[in-house]
Coordinates of C-alpha atoms (C1' of nucleotides) in Angstrom, one line a residue:
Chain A
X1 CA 56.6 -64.3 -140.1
X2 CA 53.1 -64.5 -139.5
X3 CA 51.4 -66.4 -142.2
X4 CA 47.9 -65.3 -141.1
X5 CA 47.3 -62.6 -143.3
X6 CA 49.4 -64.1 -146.4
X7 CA 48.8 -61.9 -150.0
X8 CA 51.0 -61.6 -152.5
X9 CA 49.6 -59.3 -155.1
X10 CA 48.7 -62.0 -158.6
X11 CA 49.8 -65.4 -157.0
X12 CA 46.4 -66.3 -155.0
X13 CA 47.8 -68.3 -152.3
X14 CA 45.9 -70.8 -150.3
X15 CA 45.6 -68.8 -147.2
X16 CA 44.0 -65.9 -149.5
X17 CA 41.6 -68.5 -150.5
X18 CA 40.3 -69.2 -147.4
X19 CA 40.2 -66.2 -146.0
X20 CA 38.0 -65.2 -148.7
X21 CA 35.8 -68.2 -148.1
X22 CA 35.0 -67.7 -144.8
X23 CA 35.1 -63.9 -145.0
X24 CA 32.8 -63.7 -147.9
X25 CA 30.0 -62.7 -146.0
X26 CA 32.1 -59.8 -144.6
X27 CA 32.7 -58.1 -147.3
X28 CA 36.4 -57.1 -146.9
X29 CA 38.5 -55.1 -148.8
X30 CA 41.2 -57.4 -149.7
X31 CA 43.6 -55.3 -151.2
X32 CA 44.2 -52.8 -148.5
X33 CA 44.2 -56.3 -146.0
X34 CA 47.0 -57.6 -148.0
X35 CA 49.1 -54.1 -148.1
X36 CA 48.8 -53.3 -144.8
X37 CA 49.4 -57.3 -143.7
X38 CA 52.5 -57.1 -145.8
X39 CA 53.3 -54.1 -144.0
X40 CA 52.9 -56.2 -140.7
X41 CA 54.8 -59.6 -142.0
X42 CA 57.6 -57.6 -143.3
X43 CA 58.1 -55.8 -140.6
X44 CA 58.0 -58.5 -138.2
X45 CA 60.6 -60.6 -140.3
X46 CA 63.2 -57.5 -140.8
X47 CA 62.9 -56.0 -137.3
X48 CA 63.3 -60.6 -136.2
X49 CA 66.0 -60.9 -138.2
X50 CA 68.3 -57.3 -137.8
X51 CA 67.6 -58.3 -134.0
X52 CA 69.1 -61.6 -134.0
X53 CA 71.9 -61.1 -136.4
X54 CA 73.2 -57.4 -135.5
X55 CA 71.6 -56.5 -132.1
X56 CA 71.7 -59.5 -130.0
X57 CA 75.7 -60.0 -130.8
X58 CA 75.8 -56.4 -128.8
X59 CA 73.3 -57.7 -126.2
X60 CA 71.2 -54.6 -127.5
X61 CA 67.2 -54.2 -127.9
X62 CA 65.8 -52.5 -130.7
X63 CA 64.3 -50.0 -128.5
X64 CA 67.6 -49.9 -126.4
X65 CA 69.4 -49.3 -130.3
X66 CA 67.0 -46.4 -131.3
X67 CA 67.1 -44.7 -128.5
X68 CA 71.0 -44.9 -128.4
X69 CA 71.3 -43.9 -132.3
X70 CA 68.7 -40.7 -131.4
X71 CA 71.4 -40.0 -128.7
X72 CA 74.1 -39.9 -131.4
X73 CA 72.6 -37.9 -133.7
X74 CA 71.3 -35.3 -131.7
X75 CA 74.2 -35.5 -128.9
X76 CA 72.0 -34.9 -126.0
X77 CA 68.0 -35.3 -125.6
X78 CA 65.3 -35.0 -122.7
X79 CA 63.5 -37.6 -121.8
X80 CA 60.4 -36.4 -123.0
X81 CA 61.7 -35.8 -126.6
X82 CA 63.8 -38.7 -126.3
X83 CA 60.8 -40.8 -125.7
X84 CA 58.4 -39.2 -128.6
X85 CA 61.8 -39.7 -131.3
X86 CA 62.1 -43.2 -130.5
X87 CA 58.6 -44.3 -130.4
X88 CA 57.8 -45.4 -127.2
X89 CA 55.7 -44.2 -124.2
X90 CA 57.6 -42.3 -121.2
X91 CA 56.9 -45.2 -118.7
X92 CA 59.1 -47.6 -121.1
X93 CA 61.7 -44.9 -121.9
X94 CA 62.4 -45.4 -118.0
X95 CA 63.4 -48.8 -118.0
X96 CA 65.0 -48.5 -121.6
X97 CA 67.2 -45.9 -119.8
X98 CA 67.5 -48.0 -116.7
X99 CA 69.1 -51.0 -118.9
X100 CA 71.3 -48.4 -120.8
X101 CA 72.9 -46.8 -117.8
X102 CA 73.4 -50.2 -116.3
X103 CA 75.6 -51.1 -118.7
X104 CA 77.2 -47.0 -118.9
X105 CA 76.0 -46.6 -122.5
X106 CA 74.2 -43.4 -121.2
X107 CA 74.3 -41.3 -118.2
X108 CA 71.3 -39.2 -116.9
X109 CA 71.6 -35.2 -116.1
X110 CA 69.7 -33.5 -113.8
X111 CA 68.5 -30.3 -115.8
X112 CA 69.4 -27.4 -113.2
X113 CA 66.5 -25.1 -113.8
X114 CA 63.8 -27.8 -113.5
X115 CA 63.8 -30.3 -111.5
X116 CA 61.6 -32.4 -112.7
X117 CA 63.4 -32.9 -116.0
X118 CA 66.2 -35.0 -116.5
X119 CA 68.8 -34.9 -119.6
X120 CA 70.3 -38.1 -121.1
X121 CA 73.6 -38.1 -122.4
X122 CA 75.4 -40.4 -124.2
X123 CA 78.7 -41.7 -123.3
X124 CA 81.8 -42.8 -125.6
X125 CA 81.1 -46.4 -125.0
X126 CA 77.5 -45.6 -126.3
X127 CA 78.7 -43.7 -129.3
X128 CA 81.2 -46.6 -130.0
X129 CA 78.2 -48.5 -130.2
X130 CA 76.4 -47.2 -132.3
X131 CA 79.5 -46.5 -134.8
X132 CA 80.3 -50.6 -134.8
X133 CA 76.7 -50.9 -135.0
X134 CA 75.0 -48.5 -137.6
X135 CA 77.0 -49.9 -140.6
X136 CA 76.2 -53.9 -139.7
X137 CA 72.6 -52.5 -139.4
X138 CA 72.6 -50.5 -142.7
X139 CA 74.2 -53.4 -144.8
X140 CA 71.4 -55.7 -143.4
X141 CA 69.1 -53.1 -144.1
X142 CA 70.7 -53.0 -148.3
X143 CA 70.3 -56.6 -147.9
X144 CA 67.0 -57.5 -147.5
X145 CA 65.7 -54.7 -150.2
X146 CA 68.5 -56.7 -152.9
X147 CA 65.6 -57.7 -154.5
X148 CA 64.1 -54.2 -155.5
X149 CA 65.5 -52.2 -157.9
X150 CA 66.7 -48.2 -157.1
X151 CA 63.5 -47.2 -158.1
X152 CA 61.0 -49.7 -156.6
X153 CA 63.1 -49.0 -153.2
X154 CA 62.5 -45.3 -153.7
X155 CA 58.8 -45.8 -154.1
X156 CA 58.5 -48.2 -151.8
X157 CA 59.5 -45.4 -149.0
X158 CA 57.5 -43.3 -150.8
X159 CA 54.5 -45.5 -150.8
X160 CA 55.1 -46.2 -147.1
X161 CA 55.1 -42.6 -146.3
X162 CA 51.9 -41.8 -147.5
X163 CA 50.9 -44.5 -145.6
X164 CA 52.3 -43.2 -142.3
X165 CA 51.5 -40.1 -142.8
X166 CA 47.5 -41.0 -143.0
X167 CA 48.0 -43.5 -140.0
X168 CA 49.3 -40.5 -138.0
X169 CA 47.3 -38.1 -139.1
X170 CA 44.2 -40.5 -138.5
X171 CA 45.3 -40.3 -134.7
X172 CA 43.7 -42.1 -131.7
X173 CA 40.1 -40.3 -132.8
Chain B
X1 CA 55.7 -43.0 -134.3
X2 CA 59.1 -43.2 -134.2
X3 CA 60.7 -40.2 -136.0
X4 CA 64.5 -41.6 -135.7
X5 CA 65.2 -42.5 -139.2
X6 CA 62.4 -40.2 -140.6
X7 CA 63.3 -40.1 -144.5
X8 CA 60.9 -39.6 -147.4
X9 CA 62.1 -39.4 -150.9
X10 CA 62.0 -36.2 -152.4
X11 CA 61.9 -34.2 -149.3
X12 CA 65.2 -33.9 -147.3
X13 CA 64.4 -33.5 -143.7
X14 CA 66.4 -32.3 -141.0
X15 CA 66.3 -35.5 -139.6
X16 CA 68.4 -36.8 -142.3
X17 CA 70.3 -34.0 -143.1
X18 CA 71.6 -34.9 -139.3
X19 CA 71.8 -38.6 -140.1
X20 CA 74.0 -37.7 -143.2
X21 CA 76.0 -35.4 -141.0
X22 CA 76.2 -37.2 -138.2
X23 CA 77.3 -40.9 -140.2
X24 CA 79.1 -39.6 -143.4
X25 CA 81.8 -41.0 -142.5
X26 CA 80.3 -44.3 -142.4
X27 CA 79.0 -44.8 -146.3
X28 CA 75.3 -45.9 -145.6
X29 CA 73.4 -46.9 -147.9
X30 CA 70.4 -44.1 -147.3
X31 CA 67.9 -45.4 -149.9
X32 CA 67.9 -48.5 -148.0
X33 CA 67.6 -47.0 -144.8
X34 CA 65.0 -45.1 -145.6
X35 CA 62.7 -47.6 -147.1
X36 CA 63.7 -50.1 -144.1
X37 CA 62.9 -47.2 -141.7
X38 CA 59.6 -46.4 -143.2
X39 CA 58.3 -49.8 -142.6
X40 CA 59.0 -49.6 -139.2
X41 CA 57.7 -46.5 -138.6
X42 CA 54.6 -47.6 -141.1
X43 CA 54.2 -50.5 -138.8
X44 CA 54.5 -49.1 -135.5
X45 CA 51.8 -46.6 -136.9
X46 CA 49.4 -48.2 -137.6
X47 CA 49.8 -51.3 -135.1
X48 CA 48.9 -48.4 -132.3
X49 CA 46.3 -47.1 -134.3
X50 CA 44.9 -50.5 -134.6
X51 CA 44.9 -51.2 -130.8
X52 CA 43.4 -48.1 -129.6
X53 CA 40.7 -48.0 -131.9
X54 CA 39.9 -51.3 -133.2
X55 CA 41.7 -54.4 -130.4
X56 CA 41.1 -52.3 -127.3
X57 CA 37.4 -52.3 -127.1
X58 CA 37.8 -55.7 -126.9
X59 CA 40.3 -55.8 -124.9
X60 CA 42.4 -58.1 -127.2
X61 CA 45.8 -57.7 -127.7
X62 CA 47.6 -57.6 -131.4
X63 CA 48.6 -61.5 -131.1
X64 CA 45.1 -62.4 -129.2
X65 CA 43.7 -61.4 -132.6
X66 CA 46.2 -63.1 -135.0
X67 CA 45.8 -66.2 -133.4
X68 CA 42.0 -66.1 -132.8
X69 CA 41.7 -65.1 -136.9
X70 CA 43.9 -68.0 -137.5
X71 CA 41.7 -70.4 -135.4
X72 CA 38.6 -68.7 -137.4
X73 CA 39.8 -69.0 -140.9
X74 CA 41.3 -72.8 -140.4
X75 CA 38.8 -73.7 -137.9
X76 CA 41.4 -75.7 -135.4
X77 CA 45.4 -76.0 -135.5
X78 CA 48.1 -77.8 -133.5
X79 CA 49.5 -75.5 -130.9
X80 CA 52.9 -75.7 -133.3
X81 CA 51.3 -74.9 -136.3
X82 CA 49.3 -72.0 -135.0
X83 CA 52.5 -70.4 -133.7
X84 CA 54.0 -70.3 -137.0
X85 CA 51.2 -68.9 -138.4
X86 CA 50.9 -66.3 -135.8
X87 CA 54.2 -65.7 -136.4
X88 CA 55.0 -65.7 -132.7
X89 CA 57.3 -68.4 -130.5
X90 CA 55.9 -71.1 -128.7
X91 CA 56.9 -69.9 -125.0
X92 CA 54.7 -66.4 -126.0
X93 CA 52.0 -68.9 -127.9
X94 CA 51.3 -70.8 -124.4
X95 CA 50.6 -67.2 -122.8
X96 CA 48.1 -65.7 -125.3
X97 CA 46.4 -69.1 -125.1
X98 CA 45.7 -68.8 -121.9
X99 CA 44.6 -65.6 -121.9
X100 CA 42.3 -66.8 -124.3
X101 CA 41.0 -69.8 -122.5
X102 CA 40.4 -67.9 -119.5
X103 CA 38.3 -65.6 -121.9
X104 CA 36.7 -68.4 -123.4
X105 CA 37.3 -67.6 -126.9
X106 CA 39.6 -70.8 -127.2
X107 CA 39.8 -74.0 -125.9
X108 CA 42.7 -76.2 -125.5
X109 CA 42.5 -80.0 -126.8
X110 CA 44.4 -83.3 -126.1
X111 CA 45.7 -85.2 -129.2
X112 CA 44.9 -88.8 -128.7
X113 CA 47.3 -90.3 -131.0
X114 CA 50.1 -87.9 -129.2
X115 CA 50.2 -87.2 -125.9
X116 CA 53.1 -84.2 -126.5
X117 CA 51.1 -82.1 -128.8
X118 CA 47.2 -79.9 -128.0
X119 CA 45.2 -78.8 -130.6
X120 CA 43.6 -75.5 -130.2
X121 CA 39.7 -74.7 -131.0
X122 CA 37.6 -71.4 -131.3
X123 CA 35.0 -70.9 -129.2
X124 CA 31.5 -69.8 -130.5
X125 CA 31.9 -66.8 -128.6
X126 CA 35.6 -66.2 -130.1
X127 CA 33.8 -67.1 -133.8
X128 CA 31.6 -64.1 -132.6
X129 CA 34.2 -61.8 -131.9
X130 CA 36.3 -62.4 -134.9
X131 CA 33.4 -61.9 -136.8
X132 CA 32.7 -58.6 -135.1
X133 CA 36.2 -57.2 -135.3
X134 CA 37.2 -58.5 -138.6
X135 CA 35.4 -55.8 -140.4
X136 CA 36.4 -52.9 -138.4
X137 CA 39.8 -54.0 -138.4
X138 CA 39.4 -53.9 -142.2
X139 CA 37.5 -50.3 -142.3
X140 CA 40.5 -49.0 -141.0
X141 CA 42.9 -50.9 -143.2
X142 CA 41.3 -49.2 -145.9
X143 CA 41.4 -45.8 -143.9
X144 CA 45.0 -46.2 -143.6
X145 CA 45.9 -46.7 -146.9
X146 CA 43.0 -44.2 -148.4
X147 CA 45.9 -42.1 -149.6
X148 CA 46.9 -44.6 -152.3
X149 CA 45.2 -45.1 -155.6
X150 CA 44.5 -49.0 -155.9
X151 CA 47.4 -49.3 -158.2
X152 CA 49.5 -47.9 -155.4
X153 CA 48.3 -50.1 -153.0
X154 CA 48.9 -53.1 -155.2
X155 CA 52.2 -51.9 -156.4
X156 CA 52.8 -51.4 -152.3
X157 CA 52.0 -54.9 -151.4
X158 CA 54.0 -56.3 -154.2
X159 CA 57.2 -54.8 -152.9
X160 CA 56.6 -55.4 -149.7
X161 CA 56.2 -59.5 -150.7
X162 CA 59.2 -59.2 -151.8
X163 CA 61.1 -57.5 -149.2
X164 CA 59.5 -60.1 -147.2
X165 CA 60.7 -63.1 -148.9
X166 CA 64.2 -61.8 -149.5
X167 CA 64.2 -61.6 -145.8
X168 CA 62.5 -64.3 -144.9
X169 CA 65.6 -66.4 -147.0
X170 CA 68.3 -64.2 -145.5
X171 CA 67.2 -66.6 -142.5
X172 CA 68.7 -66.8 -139.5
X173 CA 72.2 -67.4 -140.2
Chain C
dA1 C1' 51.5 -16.6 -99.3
dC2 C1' 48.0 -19.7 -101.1
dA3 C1' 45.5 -22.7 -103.8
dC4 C1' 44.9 -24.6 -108.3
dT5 C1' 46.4 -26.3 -112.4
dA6 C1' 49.7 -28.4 -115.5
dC7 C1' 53.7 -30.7 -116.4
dT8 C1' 57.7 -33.9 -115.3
dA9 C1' 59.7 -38.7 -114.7
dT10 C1' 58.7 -42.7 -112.3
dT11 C1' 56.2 -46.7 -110.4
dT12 C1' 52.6 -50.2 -110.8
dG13 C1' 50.0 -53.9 -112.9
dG14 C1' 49.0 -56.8 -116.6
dG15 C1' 50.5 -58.6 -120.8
dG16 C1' 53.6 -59.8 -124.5
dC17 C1' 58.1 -61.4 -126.3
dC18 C1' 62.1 -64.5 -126.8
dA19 C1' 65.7 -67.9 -125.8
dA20 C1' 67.0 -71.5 -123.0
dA21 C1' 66.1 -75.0 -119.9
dC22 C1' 62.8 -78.6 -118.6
dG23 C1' 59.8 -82.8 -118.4
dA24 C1' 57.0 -85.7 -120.9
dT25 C1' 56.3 -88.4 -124.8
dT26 C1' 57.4 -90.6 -129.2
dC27 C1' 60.5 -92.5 -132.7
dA28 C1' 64.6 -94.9 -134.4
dT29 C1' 68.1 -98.2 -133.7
dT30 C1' 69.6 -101.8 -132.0
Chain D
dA1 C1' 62.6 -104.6 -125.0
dA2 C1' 65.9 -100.8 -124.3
dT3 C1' 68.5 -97.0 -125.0
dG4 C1' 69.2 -92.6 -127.2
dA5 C1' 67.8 -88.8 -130.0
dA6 C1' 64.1 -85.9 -131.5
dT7 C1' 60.0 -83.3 -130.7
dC8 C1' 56.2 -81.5 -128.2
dG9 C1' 54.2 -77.7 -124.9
dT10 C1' 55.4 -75.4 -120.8
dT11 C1' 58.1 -72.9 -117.5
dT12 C1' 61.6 -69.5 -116.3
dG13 C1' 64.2 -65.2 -116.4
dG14 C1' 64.9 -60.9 -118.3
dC15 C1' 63.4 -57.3 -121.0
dC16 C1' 60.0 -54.4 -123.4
dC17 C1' 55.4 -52.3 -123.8
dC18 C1' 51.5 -49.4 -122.4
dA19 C1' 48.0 -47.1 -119.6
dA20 C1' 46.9 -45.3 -115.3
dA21 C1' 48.2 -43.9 -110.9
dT22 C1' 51.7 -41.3 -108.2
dA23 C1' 55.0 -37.9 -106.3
dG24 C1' 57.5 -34.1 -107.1
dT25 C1' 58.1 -29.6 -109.3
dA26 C1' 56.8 -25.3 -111.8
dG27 C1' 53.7 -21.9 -113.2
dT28 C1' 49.3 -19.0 -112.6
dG29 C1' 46.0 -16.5 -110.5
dT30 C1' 44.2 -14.6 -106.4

DNA sequence: ACACTACTATTTGGGGCCAAACGATTCATT
DNA sequence: AATGAATCGTTTGGCCCCAAATAGTAGTGT
């Protein structure tokens, strides 16, 4: 949703104006601004509107979600994995995990031969959860890429993983 | 960062070897989900990338900066407006603003004809730290997407806009 | 055995985020 | 003028998020 950084790729909006205007002494690459911006706004108004219209009916985060679907896919997960799958740091895998087992989605494990590691499991009310909820989320997901064709959806992943790719490759330097 | 729903185009990983395994029986649509995923995972990416090396140094936050480049590129804005624009809620708008003010990058303005709304201005010294950031933000924005020829970049903004807008009209509901 | 180092999940502190509730103000109708 | 609805920014409560500090555990070398 945020307007801030608004590009199409012809149509020279307003906002682009402006921004040229008063960035003109900056000497900006504009075209990389408006990709990665997209890349921002898009996902932004996805991520707002799968939340709102499939997770929040469940009472479910997205964090919460990803970390239950990385449960079901791989059956069981340590923390420490289970935190680098779903993109996010350890500290917030601890509260995510908190919330989950509040409401018995997941259950931790000690792991007997170290102690300082702890297993995550998740139960058959979590997997029902993700079954009732993976198909609302995919046909969302078909949804809002309606307006490419086969092929611009293919290269648009394509496109995006290059991106990534660099972005984590690039690293915290 | 988030590997969940990892999915290029060509490649097959064994990610989503698992996904297919673990959800045939649940007829996703994986060309969708995999372009969905990837700008996600694009956009996680390089928002942490961003932070570390680019917002943190200044010890500004991702929606500190929207809203201060807003104030810089329209010069003031209703409170309302700037939200929008920022693409964050109002509750969360009052926050960063004062964060802001107490930073003195912003200052916070009674209306006179309206005693319900505040208008919102930028600070010389946030002018000077746009101004500063701006172009580094932008020297990694090309960084990011230095894998792409310019027609690729283009091409990714373009579907992206329209992602965007196709989601952006899905709405609410 | 002992210290030293490295690794684990957790806690802490400071923000950010939203929806919903709230109080103040304005507008519209009457 | 007065009442009621609409609109504004803020507050509240709950969760998410990270980095850094912490406590507990395991391995390594002496």
């Amino acid at each position: 949703m945020p307007r801030a950084f608004a590009a199409g790729d012809d149509e020279l909006v307003e906002a682009e104006r402006l921004i040229r205007d008063r960035m003109s002494g900056l000497d900006l690459d504009l075209l990389s601004l408006a990709a990665v911006s997209n890349v921002f706004r898009t996902a932004t108004a996805v991520r707002n509107h799968m939340e709102r219209n499939v997770l929040k009916p469940h009472s479910l985060s997205w964090s919460a979600f990803v970390v239950l679907f990385v449960l079901h896919i791989w059956g069981a997960k340590e923390s420490r994995e289970l935190a680098a799958e779903a993109g996010i740091s350890g500290g917030t895998l601890t509260g995510v995990l908190d919330t989950l087992e509040r409401k018995a989605l997941v259950v931790r494990q000690p792991v007997p031969t170290d102690r300082r590691r702890v297993g995550v499991v998740i139960t058959d009310a979590g997997t029902s959860v993700v079954e009732e909820v993976m198909p609302a989320f995919n046909r969302e997901e078909a949804q809002v890429t309606g307006g490419l064709t086969v092929e611009e959806t293919a290269t648009l992943a394509r496109l995006l993983r290059t991106v990534l790719r660099t972005a984590e490759d690039l690293g915290p330097r």
